Coordinates of C-alpha atoms and ligand atoms in Angstrom, one line a residue:
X17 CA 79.3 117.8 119.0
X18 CA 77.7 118.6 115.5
X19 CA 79.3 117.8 112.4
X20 CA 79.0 121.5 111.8
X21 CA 81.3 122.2 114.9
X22 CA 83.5 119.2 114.0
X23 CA 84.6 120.2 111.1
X24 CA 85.6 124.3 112.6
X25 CA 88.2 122.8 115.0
X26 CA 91.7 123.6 114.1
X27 CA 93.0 120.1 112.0
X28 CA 95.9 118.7 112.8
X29 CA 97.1 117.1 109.5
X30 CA 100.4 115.3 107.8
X31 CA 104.0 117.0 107.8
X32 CA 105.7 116.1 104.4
X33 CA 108.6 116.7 102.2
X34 CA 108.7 120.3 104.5
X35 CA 104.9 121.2 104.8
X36 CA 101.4 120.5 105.9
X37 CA 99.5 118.0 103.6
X38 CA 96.1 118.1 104.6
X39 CA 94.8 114.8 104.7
X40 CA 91.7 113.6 101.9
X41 CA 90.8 110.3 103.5
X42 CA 87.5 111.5 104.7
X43 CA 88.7 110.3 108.1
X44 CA 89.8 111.9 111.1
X45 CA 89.9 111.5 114.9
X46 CA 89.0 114.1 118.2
X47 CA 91.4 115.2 119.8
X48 CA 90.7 116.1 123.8
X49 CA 91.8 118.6 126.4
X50 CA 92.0 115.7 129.2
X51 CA 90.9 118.7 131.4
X52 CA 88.2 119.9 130.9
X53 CA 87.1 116.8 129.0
X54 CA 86.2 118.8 125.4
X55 CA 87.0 118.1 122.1
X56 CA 89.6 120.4 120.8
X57 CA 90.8 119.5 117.4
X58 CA 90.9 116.7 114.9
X59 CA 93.9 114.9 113.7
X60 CA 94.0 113.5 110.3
X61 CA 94.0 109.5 109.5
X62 CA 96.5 109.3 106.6
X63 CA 95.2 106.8 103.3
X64 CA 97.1 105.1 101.5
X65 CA 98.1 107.5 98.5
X66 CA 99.4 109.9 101.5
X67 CA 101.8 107.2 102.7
X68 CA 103.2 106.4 99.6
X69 CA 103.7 110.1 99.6
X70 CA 105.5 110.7 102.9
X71 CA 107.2 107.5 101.6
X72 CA 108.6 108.7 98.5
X73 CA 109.2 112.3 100.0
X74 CA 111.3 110.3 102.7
X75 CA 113.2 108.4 99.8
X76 CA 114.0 111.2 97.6
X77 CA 115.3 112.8 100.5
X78 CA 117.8 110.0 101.3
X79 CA 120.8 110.7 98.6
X80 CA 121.7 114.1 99.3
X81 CA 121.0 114.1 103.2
X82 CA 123.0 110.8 103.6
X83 CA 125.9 112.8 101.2
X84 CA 125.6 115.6 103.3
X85 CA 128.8 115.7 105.1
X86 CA 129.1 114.9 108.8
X87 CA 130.4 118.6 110.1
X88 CA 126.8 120.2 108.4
X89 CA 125.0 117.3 109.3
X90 CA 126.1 118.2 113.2
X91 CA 125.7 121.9 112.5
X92 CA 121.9 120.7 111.8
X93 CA 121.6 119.2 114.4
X94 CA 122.7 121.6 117.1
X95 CA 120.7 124.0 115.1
X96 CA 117.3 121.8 116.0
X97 CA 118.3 121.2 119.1
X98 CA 118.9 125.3 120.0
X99 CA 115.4 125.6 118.3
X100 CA 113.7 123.3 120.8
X101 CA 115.6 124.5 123.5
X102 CA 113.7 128.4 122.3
X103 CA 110.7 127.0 122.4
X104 CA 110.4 124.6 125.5
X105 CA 107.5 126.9 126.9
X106 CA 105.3 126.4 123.3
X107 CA 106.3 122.6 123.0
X108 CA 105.4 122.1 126.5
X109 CA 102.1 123.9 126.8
X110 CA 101.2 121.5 123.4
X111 CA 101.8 118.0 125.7
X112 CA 99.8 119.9 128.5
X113 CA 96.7 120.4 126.6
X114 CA 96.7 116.9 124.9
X115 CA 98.2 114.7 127.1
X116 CA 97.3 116.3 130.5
X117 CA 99.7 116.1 132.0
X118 CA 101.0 119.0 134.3
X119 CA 103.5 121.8 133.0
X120 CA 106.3 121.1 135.1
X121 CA 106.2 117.8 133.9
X122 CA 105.7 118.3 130.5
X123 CA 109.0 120.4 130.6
X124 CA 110.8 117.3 132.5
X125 CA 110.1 115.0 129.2
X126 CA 110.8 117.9 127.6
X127 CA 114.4 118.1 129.1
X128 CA 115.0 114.0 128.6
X129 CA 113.8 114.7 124.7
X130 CA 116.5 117.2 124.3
X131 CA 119.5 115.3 125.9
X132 CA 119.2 112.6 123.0
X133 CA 119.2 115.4 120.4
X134 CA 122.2 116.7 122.1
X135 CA 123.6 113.4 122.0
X136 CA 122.8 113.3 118.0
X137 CA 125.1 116.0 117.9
X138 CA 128.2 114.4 117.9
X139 CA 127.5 112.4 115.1
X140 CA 130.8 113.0 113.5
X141 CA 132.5 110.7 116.9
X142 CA 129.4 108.4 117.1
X143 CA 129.3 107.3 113.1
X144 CA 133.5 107.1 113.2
X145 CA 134.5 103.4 112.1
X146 CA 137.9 101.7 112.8
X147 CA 141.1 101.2 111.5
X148 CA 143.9 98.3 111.0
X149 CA 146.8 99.2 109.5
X150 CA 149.1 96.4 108.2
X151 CA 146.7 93.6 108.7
X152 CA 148.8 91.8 106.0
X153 CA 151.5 93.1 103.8
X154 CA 150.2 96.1 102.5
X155 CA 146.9 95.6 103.2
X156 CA 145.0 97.6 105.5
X157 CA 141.3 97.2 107.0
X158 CA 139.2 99.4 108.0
X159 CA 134.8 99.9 108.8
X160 CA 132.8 102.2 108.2
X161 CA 129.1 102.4 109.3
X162 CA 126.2 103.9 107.2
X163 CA 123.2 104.6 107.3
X164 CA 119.8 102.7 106.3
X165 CA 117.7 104.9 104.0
X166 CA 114.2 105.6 105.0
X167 CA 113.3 104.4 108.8
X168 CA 109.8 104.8 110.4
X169 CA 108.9 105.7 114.5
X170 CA 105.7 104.9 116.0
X171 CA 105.1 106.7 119.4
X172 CA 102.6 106.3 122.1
X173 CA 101.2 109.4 124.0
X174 CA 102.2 109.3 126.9
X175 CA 105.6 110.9 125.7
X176 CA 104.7 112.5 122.4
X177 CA 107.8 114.6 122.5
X178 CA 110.4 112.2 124.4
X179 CA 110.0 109.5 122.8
X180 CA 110.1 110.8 118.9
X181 CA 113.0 112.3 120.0
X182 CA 114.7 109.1 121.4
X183 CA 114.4 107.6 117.9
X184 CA 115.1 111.1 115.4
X185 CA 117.9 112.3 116.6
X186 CA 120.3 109.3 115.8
X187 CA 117.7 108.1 113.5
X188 CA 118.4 112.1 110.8
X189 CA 122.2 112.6 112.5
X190 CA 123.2 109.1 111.1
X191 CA 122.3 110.2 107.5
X192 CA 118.3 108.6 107.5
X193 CA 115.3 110.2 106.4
X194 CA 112.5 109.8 109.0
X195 CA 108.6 109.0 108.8
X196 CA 107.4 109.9 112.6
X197 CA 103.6 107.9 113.1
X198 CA 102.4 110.0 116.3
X199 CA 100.0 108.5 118.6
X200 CA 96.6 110.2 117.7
X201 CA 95.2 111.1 120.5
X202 CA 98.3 114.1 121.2
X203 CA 99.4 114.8 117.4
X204 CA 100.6 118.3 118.1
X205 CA 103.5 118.3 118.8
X206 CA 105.0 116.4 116.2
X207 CA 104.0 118.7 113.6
X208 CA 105.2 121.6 115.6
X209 CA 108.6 119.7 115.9
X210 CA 108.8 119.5 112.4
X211 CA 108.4 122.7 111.6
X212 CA 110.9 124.2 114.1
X213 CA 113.4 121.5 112.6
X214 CA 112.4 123.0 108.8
X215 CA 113.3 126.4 110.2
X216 CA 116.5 125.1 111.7
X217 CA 117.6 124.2 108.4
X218 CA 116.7 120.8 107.9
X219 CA 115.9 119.8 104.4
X220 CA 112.8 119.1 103.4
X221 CA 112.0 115.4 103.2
X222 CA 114.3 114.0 105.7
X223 CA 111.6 114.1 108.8
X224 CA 107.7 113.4 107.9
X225 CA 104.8 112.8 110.1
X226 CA 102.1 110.8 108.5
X227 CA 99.1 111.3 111.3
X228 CA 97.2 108.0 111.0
X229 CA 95.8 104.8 113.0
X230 CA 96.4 101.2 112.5
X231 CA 96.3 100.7 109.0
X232 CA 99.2 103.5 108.5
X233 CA 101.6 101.6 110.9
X234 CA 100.4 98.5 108.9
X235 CA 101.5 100.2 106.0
X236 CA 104.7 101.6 107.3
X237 CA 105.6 97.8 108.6
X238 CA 105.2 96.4 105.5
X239 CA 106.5 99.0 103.1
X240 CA 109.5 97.6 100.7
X241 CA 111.4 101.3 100.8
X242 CA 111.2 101.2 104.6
X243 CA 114.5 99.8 106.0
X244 CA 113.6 99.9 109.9
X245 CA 111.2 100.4 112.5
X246 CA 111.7 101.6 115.7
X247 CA 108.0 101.5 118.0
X248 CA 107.2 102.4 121.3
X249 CA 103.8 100.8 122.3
X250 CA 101.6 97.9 124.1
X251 CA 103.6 94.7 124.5
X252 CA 100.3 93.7 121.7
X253 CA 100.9 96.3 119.4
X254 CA 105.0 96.3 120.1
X255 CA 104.5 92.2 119.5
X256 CA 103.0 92.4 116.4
X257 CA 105.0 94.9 114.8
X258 CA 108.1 93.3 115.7
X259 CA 106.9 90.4 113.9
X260 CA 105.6 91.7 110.9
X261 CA 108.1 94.3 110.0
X262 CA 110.7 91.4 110.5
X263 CA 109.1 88.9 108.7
X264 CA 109.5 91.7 106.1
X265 CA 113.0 92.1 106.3
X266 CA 113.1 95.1 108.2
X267 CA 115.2 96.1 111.3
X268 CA 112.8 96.0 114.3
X269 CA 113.3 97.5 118.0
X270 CA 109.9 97.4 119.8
X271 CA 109.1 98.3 123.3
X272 CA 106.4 97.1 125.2
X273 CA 104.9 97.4 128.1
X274 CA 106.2 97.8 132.1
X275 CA 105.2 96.6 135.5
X276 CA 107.9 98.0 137.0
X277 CA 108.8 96.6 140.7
X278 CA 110.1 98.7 144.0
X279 CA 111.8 96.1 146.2
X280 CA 111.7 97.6 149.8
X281 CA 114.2 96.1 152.0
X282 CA 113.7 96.1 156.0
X283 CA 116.7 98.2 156.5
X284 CA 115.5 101.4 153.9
X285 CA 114.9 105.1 155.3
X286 CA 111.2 105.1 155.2
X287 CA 110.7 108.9 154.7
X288 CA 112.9 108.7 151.3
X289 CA 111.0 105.4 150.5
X290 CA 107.6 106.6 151.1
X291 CA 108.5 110.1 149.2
X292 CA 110.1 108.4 146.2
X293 CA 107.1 105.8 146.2
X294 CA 104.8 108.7 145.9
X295 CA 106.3 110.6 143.0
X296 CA 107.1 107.7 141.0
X297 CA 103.5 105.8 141.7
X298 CA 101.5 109.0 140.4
X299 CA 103.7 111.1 139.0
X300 CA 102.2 111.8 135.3
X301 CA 99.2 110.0 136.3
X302 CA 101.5 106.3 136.2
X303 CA 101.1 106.7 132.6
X304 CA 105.1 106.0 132.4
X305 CA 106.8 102.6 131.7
X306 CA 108.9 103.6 133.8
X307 CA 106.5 104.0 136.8
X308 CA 106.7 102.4 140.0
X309 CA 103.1 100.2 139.5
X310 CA 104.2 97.4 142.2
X311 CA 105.9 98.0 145.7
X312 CA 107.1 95.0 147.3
X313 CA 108.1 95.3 150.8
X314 CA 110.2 92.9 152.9
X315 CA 110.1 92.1 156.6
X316 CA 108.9 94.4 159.3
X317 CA 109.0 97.4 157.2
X318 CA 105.5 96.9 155.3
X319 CA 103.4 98.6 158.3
X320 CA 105.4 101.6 158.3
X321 CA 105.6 102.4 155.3
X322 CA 102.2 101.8 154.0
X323 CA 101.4 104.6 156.6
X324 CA 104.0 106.8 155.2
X325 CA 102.5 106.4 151.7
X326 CA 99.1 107.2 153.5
X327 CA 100.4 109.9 155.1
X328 CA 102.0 111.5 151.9
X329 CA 98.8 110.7 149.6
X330 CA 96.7 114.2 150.5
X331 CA 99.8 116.1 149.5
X332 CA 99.1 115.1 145.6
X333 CA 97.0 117.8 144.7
X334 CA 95.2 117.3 141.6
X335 CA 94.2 119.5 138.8
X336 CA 94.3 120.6 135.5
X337 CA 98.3 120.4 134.4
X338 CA 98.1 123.9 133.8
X339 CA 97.3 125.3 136.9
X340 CA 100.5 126.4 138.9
X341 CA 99.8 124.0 141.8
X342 CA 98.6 120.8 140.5
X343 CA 101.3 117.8 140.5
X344 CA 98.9 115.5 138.9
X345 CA 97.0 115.8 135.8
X346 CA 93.6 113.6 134.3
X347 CA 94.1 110.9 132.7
X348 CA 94.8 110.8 129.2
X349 CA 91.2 109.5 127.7
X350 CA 88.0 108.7 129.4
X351 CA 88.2 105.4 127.8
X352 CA 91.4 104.7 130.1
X353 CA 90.7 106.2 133.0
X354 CA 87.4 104.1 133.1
X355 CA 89.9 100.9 132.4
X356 CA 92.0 102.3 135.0
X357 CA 89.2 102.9 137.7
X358 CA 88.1 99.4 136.9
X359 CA 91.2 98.0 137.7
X360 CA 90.5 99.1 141.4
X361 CA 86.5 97.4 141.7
X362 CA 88.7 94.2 140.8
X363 CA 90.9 94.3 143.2
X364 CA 88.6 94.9 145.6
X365 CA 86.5 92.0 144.2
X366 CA 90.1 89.5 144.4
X367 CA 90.2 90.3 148.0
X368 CA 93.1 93.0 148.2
X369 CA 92.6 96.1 150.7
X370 CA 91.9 99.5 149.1
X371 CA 93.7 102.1 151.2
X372 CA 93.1 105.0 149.0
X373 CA 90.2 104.4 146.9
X374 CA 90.8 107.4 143.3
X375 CA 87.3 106.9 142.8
X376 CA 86.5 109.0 145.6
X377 CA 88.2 112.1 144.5
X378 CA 86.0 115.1 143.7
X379 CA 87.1 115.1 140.3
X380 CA 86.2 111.5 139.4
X381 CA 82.7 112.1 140.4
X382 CA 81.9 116.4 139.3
X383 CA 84.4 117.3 136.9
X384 CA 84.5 116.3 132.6
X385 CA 88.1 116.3 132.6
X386 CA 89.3 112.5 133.2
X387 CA 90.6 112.7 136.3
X388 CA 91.0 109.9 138.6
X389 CA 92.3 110.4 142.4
X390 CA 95.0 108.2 143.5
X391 CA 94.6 104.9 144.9
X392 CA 96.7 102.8 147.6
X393 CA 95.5 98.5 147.1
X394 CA 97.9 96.2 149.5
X395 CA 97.6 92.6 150.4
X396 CA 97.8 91.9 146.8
X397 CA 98.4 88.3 145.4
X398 CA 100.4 87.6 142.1
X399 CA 97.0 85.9 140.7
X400 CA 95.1 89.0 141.2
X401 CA 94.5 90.8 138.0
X402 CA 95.6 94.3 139.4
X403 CA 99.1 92.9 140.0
X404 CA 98.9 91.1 136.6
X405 CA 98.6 93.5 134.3
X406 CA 99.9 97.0 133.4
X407 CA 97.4 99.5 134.3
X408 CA 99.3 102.3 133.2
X409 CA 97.3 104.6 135.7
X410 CA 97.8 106.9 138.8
X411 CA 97.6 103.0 141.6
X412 CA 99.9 101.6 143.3
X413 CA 99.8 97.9 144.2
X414 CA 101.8 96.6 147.0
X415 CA 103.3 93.1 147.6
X416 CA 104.3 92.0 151.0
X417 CA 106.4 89.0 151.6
X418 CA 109.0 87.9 154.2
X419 CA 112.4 87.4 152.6
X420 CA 114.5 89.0 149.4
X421 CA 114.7 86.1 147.7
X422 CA 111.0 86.1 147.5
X423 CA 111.2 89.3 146.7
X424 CA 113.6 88.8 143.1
X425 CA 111.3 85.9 142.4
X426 CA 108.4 87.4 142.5
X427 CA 109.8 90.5 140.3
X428 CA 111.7 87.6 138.1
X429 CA 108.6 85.5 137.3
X430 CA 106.8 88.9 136.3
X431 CA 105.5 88.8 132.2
X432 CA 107.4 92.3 132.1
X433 CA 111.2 93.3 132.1
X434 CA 111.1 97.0 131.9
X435 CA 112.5 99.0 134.9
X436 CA 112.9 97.9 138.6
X437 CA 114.5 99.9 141.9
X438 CA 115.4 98.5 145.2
X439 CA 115.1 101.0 148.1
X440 CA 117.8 100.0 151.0
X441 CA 121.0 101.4 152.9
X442 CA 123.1 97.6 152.4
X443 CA 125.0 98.2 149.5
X444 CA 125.9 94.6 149.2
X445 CA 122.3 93.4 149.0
X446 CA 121.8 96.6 146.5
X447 CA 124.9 94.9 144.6
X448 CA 123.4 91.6 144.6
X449 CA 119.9 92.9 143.1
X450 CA 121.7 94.5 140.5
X451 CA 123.5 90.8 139.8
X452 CA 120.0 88.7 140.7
X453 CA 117.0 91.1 138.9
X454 CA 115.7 90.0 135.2
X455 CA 115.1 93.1 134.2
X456 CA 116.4 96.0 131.4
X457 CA 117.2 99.1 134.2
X458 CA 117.5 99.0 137.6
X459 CA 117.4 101.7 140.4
X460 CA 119.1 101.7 143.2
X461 CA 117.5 103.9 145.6
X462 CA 116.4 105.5 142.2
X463 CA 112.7 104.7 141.7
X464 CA 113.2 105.5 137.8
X465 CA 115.7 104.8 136.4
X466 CA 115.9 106.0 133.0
X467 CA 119.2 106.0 131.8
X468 CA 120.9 109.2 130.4
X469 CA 121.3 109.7 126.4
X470 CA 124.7 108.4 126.2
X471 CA 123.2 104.8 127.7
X472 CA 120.7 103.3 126.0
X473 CA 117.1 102.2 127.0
X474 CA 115.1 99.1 127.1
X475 CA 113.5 96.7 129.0
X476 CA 113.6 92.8 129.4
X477 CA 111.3 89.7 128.5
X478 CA 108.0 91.4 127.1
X479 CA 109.5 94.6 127.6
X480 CA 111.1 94.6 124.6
X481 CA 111.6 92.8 121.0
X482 CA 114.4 92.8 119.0
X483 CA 118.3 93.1 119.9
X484 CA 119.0 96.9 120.6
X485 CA 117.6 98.9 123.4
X486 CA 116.2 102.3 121.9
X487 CA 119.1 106.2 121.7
X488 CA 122.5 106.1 123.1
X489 CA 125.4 104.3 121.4
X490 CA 122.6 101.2 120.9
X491 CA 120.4 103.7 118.7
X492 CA 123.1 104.8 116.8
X493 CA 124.0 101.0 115.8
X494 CA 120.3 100.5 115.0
X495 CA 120.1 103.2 112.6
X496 CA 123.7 102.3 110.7
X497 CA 125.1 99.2 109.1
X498 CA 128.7 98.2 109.1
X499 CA 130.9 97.7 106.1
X500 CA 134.6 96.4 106.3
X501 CA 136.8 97.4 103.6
X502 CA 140.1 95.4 102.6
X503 CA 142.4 97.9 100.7
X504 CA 145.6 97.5 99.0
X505 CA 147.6 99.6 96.8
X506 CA 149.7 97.4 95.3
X507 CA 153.5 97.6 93.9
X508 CA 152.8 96.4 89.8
X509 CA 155.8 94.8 89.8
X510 CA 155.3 92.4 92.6
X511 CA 151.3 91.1 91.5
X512 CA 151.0 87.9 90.8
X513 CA 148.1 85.2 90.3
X514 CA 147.0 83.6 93.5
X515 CA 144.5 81.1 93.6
X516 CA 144.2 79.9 96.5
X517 CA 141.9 81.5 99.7
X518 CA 143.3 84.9 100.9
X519 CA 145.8 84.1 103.9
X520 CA 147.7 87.1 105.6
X521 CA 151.3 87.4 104.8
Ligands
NAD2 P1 99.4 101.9 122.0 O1 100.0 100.5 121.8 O2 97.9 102.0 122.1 O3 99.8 102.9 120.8 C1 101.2 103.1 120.5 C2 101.3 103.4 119.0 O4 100.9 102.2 118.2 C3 100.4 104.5 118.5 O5 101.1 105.3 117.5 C4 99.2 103.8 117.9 O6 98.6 104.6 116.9 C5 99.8 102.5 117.4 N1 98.8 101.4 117.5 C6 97.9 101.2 118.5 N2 97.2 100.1 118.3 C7 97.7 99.5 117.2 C8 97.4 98.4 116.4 N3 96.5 97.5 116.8 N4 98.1 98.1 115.3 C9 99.1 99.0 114.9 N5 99.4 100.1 115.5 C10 98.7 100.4 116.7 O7 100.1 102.5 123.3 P2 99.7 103.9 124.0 O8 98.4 103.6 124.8 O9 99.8 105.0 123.1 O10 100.9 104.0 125.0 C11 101.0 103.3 126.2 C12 101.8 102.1 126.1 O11 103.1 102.3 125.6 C13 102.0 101.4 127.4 O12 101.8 100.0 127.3 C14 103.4 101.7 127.8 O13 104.0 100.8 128.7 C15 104.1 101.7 126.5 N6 105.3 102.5 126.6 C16 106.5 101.8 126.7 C17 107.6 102.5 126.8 C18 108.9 101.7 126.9 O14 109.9 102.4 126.8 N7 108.9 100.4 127.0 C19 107.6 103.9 126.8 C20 106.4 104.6 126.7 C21 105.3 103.8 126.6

């Protein structure tokens, strides 16, 4: 592409104090259709000066929006929430045509978005404190919880509307103003977002998005008048800026990376099994933490299961996310789907079996779009570097061994924590899974299990960093800070001078 044509593609800039600031950094980045493999826009890369603006936008915002009283705060809220409900078709087209992946899908994130912002909505019961009357003569106790002033989200693409929304809602119902740092490589949505929540009646200030790359999050990390971050990202990137942003004295939830493991007990329905292991191994392309990426099957049931999975595998028909009939998108870059693709060539090199090789799809070899068929690799070893890592792509590795303790030790020794699911029809051994597994959310016979918006949601070990899991009554704690007030209204005529440490009478 010329610099000519470059610079004609729509620009996806900043969203701050209630409208678009064009970025004048000089710096931008493409933004793809995943497929058809063209550059469709640019996104803005934020300097400095613009985030100290979104900063102090964010900041002036705080006094009145954390004085606005609780009954218009909800009001707001189920005012933003009705406007993304109006406009699931619009927001879900935008994740299609950056992200890739297919409609239906886009509208399933969609849907999971929306339930936290519904939770948001009772604010007024979620931000209520306690009371003690009578804790001594007189003297009454009670908390209250408020919130933190100006609080940052950085988001990774595979959810760019989820996963904002899993941090704003309780992040603006609590009484914060908001600085959203989108991934860049899907930007626009966010912007989008913002402006449906402007026209619901949000003020301006109290939600931001400063498009930008690492030195923006640096900056947001680091910033004095930022009291929290909340980041979804690499265990790397979720690593570092839980260290940073606490070594600054901010709150920090980070979540990382998953490698989530199916346990598949010799007892389990292998039709179910097989079906689940399908839609949760490719579904979205695996670009989900919450994918199935490892299936480890016990006993006698590996055989017949692997040729369920193989049987299944022509039934994923892949495509372009718009198209009515494709339940698999491209991958999100063509940076990753190489990584991915090259994740298969080593296994093959370790000595694993590739069942289904993605490489040979059509669309790897003819099309521009990223795509990358789907790929089947058993006899895999915990060395090999395919079980290792996350590959956050459309293969599924399988595990075989003999017994279920084998099974939980294997899953338990794992660097990740995120999700897990064990397929069976023995509740006590489910029971026991859920007692025995090291890990943040667990399925049973649910291959992902993302909890609802009144739970909250994290992973384990380098799943996550920091205390709180991310929405649900967790997020709301994250986003508020208590305060304990001793009252008394005392008689005159009965004060005296008391010295000594305050005892209850
Ligand atoms: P990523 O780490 O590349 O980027 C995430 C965010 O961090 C983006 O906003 C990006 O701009 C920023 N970033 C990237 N590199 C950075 C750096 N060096 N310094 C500072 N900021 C940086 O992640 P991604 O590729 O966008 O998303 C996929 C990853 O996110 C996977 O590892 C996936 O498991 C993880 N994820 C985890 C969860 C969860 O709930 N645990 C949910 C979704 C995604």
């Amino acid at each position: 592409m010329t610099d000519t044509e470059h610079a004609t593609l729509p620009r996806v800039s900043h969203w701050i104090n209630g409208k678009v600031v064009a970025s004048t950094s000089g710096k931008s980045r493409p933004v793809f259709n995943p497929a058809t493999g063209r550059q469709t826009k640019t996104v803005d890369v934020a300097s400095p000066e613009e985030l100290e603006m979104a900063v102090a936008a964010a900041k002036a915002a705080f006094p009145a929006w954390r004085a606005t009283s609780l009954s218009r705060r909800a009001d707001t809220m189920f005012r933003i929430r009705n406007a993304f409900d109006a406009h699931r078709e619009e927001i879900g087209a935008l994740i299609t045509a950056e992200h890739g992946k297919v409609l239906s899908d886009s509208q399933g994130e969609l849907a999971r978005g929306i339930e936290n912002i519904e939770y948001a909505c009772g604010v007024p019961q979620l931000q209520k404190g306690e009371f003690s009357e009578q804790v001594s003569t007189g003297v009454d106790v009670y908390s209250i919880r408020q919130p933190l002033g100006v609080v940052a989200g950085i988001t990774p693409f595979n959810f760019p509307a989820m996963v904002p929304m899993w941090m704003f809602g309780n992040a603006i119902a609590t009484g914060n103003t908001f600085i959203l740092k989108p991934s860049t490589t899907d930007p626009s949505v966010s912007v989008y977002l913002a402006q449906l929540m402007k026209e619901a009646g949000l003020p301006d200030g109290v939600f931001n998005v400063l498009q930008g790359d690492r030195v923006a999050v640096a900056g947001l990390t680091d910033h004095p008048d930022i009291a929290a971050v909340s980041v979804v990202a690499s265990t790397p990137t979720a690593k570092r800026i839980y260290e940073t942003g606490s070594k600054a004295g901010k709150r920090v939830q980070a979540l990382g990376g998953a490698k989530n493991h199916m346990i598949v007990l010799p007892d389990a329905d292998i039709g179910l099994t097989a079906d689940a292991a399908v839609s949760a191994g490719y579904g979205s392309a695996g670009e989900r933490c919450m994918a199935i990426a490892t299936m480890v099957t016990v006993g006698d049931i590996h055989e017949p299961l692997i040729e369920a999975i193989k049987e299944r595998l022509p039934q994923v028909v892949i495509g372009d996310g718009t198209e009515p009939d494709s339940l698999m998108g491209p991958l999100v870059t063509e940076q990753h789907r190489d990584k991915v693709a090259a994740y298969i060539e080593s296994g093959e090199k370790d000595g694993a079996t590739i069942v289904a090789d993605g490489r040979e799809h059509p669309l790897y070899k003819e099309s521009d779009g990223f795509f990358l068929g789907v790929s089947l690799i058993t006899d895999v070893t915990p060395e090999m570097a395919c079980y290792k890592d996350e590959i956050f792509g459309p293969v599924l590795t399988v595990v075989h061994v003999d017994t279920y303790e084998e099974a939980v030790e294997l899953t338990n020794s794992h660097e990740f924590g995120n999700g897990t699911a064990i397929f069976t029809r023995d509740g006590g051994a489910a029971r026991q899974f859920q007692f025995d597994v090291d890990a943040g959310m667990v399925g049973i016979n649910v291959p992902i299990p993302v909890p609802v918006s009144y739970y909250s949601f994290g992973g384990w070990r380098a799943s996550l960093f920091g205390d709180t899991h991310m929405y649900g009554p967790e997020g709301v704690k994250f986003y508020t800070k208590g305060k304990v007030v001793t009252s008394r209204w005392p008689d005159p005529a009965t004060s005296e001078i008391n010295l000594g440490f305050p005892r209850t009478k």
